[in-house]
PDB file of C-alpha atoms in Angstrom:
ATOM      1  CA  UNK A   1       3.031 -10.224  -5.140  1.00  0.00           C
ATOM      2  CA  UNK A   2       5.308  -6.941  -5.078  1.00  0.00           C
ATOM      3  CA  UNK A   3       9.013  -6.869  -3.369  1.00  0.00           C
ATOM      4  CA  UNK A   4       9.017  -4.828  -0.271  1.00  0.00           C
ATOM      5  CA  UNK A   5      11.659  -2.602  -2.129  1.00  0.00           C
ATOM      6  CA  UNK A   6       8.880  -2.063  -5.182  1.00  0.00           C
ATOM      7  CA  UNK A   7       5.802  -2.018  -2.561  1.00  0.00           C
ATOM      8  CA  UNK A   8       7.711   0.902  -0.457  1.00  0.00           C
ATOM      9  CA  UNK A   9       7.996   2.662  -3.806  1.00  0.00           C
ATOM     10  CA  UNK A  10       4.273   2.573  -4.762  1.00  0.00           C
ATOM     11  CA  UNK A  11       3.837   3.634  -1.135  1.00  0.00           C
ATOM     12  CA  UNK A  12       5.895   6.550  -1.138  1.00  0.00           C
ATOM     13  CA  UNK A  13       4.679   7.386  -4.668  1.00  0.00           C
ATOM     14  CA  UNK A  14       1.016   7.409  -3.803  1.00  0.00           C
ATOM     15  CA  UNK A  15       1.937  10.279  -1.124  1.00  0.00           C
ATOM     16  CA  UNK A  16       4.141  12.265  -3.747  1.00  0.00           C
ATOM     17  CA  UNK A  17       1.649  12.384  -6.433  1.00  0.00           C
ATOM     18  CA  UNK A  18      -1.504  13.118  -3.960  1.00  0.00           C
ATOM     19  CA  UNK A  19       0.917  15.590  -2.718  1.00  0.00           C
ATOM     20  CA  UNK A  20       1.512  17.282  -5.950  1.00  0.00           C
ATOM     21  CA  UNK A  21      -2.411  17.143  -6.809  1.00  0.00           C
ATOM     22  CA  UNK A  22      -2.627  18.981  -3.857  1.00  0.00           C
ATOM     23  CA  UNK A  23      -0.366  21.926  -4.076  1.00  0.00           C
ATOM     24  CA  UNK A  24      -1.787  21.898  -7.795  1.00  0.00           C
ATOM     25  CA  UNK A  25      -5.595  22.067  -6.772  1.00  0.00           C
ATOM     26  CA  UNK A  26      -6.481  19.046  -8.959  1.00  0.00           C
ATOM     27  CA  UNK A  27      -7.006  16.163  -5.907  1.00  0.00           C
ATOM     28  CA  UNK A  28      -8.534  12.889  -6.760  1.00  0.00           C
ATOM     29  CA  UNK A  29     -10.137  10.175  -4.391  1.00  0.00           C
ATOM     30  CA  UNK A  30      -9.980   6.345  -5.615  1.00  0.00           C
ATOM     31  CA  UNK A  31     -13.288   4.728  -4.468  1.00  0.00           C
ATOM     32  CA  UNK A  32     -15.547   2.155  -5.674  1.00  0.00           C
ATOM     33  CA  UNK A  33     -18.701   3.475  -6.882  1.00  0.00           C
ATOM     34  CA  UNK A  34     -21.675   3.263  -9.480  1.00  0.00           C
ATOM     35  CA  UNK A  35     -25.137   4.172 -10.601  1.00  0.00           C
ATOM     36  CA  UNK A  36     -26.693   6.409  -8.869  1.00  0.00           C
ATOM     37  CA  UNK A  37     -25.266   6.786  -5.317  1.00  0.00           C
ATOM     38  CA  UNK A  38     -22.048   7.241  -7.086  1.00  0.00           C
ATOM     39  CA  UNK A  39     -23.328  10.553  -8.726  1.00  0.00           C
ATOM     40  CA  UNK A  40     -23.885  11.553  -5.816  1.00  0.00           C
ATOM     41  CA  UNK A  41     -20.478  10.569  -4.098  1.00  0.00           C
ATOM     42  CA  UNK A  42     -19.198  13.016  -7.300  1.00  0.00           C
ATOM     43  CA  UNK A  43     -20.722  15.551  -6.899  1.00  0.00           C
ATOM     44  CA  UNK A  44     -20.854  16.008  -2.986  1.00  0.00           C
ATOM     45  CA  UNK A  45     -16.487  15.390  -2.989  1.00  0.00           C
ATOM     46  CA  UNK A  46     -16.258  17.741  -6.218  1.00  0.00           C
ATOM     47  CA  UNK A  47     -18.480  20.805  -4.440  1.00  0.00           C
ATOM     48  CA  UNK A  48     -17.303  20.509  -0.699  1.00  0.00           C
ATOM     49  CA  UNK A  49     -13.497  19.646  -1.365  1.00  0.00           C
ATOM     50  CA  UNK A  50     -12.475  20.196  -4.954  1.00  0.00           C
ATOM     51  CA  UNK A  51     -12.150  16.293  -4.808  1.00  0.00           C
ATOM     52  CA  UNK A  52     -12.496  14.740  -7.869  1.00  0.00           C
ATOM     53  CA  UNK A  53     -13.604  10.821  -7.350  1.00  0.00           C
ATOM     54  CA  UNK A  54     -11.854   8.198  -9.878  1.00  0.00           C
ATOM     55  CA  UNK A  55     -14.157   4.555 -10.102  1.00  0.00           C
ATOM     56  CA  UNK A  56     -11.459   1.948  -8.586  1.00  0.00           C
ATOM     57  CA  UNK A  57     -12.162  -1.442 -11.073  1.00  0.00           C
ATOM     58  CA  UNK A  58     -12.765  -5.207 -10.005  1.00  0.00           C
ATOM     59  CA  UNK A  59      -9.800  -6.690 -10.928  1.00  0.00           C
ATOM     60  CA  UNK A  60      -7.001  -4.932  -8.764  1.00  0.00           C
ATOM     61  CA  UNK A  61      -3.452  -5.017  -8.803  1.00  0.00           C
ATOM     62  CA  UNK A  62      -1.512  -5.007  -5.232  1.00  0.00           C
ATOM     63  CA  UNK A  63       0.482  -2.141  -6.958  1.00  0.00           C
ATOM     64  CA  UNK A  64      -3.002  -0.152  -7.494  1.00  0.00           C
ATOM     65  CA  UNK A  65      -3.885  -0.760  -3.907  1.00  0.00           C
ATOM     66  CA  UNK A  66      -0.876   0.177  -2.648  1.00  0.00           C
ATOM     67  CA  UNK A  67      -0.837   3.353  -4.261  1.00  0.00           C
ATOM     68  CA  UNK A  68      -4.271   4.429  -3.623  1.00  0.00           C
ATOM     69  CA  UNK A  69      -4.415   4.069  -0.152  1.00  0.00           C
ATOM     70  CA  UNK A  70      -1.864   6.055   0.709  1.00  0.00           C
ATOM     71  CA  UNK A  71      -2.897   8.789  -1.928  1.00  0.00           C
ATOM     72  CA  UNK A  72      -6.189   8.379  -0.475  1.00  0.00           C
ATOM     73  CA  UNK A  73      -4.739   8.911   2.683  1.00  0.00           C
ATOM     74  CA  UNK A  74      -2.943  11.478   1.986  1.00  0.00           C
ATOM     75  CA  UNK A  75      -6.008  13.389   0.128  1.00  0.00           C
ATOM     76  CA  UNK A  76      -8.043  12.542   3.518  1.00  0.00           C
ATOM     77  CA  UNK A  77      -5.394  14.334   5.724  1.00  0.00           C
ATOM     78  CA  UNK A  78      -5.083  17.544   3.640  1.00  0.00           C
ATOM     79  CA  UNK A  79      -9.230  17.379   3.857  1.00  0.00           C
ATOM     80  CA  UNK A  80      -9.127  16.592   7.421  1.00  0.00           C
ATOM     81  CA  UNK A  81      -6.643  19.846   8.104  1.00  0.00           C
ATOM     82  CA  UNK A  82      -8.844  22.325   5.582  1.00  0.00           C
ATOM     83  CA  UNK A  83     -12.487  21.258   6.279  1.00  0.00           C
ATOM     84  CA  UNK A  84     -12.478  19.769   9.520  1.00  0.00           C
ATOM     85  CA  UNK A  85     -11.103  15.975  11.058  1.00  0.00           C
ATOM     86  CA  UNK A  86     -14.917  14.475   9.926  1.00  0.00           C
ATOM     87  CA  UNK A  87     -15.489  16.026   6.704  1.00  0.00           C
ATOM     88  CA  UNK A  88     -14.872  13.223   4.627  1.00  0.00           C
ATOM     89  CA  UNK A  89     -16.152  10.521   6.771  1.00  0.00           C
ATOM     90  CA  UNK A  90     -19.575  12.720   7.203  1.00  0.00           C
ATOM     91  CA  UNK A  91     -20.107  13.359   3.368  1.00  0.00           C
ATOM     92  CA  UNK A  92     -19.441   8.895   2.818  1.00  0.00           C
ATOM     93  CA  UNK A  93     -21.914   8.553   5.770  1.00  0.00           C
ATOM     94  CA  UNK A  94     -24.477  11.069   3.798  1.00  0.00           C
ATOM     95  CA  UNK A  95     -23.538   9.187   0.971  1.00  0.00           C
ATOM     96  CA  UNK A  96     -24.183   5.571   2.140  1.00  0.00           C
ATOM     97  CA  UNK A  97     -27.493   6.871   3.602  1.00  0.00           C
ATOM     98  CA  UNK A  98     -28.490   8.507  -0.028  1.00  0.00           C
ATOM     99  CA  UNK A  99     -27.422   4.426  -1.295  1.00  0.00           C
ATOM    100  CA  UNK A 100     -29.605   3.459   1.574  1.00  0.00           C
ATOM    101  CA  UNK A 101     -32.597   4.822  -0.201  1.00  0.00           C
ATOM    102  CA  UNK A 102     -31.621   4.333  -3.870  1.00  0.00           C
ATOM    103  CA  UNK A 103     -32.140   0.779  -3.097  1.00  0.00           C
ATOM    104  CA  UNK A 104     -35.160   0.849  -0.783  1.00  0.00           C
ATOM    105  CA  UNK A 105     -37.279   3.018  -3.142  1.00  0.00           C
ATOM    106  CA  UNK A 106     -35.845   1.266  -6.374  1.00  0.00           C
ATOM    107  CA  UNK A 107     -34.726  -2.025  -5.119  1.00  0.00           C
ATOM    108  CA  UNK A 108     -36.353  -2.546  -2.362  1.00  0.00           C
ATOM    109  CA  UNK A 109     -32.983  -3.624  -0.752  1.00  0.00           C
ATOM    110  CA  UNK A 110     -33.460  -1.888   2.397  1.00  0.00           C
ATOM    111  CA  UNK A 111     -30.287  -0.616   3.910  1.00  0.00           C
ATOM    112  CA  UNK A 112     -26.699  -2.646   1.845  1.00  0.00           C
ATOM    113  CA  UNK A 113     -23.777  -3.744   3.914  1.00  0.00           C
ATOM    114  CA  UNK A 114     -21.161  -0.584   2.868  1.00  0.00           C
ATOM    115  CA  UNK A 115     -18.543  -2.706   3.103  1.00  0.00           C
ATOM    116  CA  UNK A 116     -19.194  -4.552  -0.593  1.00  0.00           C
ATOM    117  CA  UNK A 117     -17.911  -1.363  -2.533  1.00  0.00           C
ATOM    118  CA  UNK A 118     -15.484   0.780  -0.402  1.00  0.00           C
ATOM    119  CA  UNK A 119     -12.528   1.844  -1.226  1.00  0.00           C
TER     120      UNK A 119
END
């Protein structure tokens, strides 16, 4: 567990550096993704926002999940404001729905709760 003094820190240094990717055209998005559907995730945030997705781990640290929320908040504000207030939660739903069939036609999973690897 982080002091409030440290956890304020990593909050206001998540904004700072998503801030500075920003104003130096090199934003990132933290996000759980893999295989296939996370190819896709790539590629659709790289082409439509200049995003560039990082893979979060398993094994998190309150410090990394501190910090990449409010970068990731941060990135999804600046995306909101430049390509419009649903842009990034339309390209996740395209996303999930592209996961959706990754797993029927491979898997035959059907459609998987998109809760088990959000970020």
């Amino acid at each position: 567990m982080i002091s409030p003094d440290e956890y304020k820190a990593t909050w206001d240094r998540g904004i700072k550096e998503a801030e500075a990717d920003i104003a130096s055209e090199t934003p990132k998005y933290f996000w759980g993704f893999c295989g296939a559907w996370g190819e896709r995730f790539v590629e659709l945030f790289q082409e439509r926002f200049g995003i560039t997705p990082i893979s979060k781990g398993d094994l998190r640290r309150q410090q990394d999940e501190v910090y990449e929320h409010t970068y990731n908040k941060t990135i999804e504000a600046y995306a909101a404001a430049k390509f419009g207030k649903d842009a990034i939660k339309e390209t996740l739903d395209e996303v999930y729905a592209y996961r959706a069939e990754i797993h029927k036609q491979h898997r035959g999973l059907g459609n998987p709760d998109k809760s088990t690897s959000q970020g």
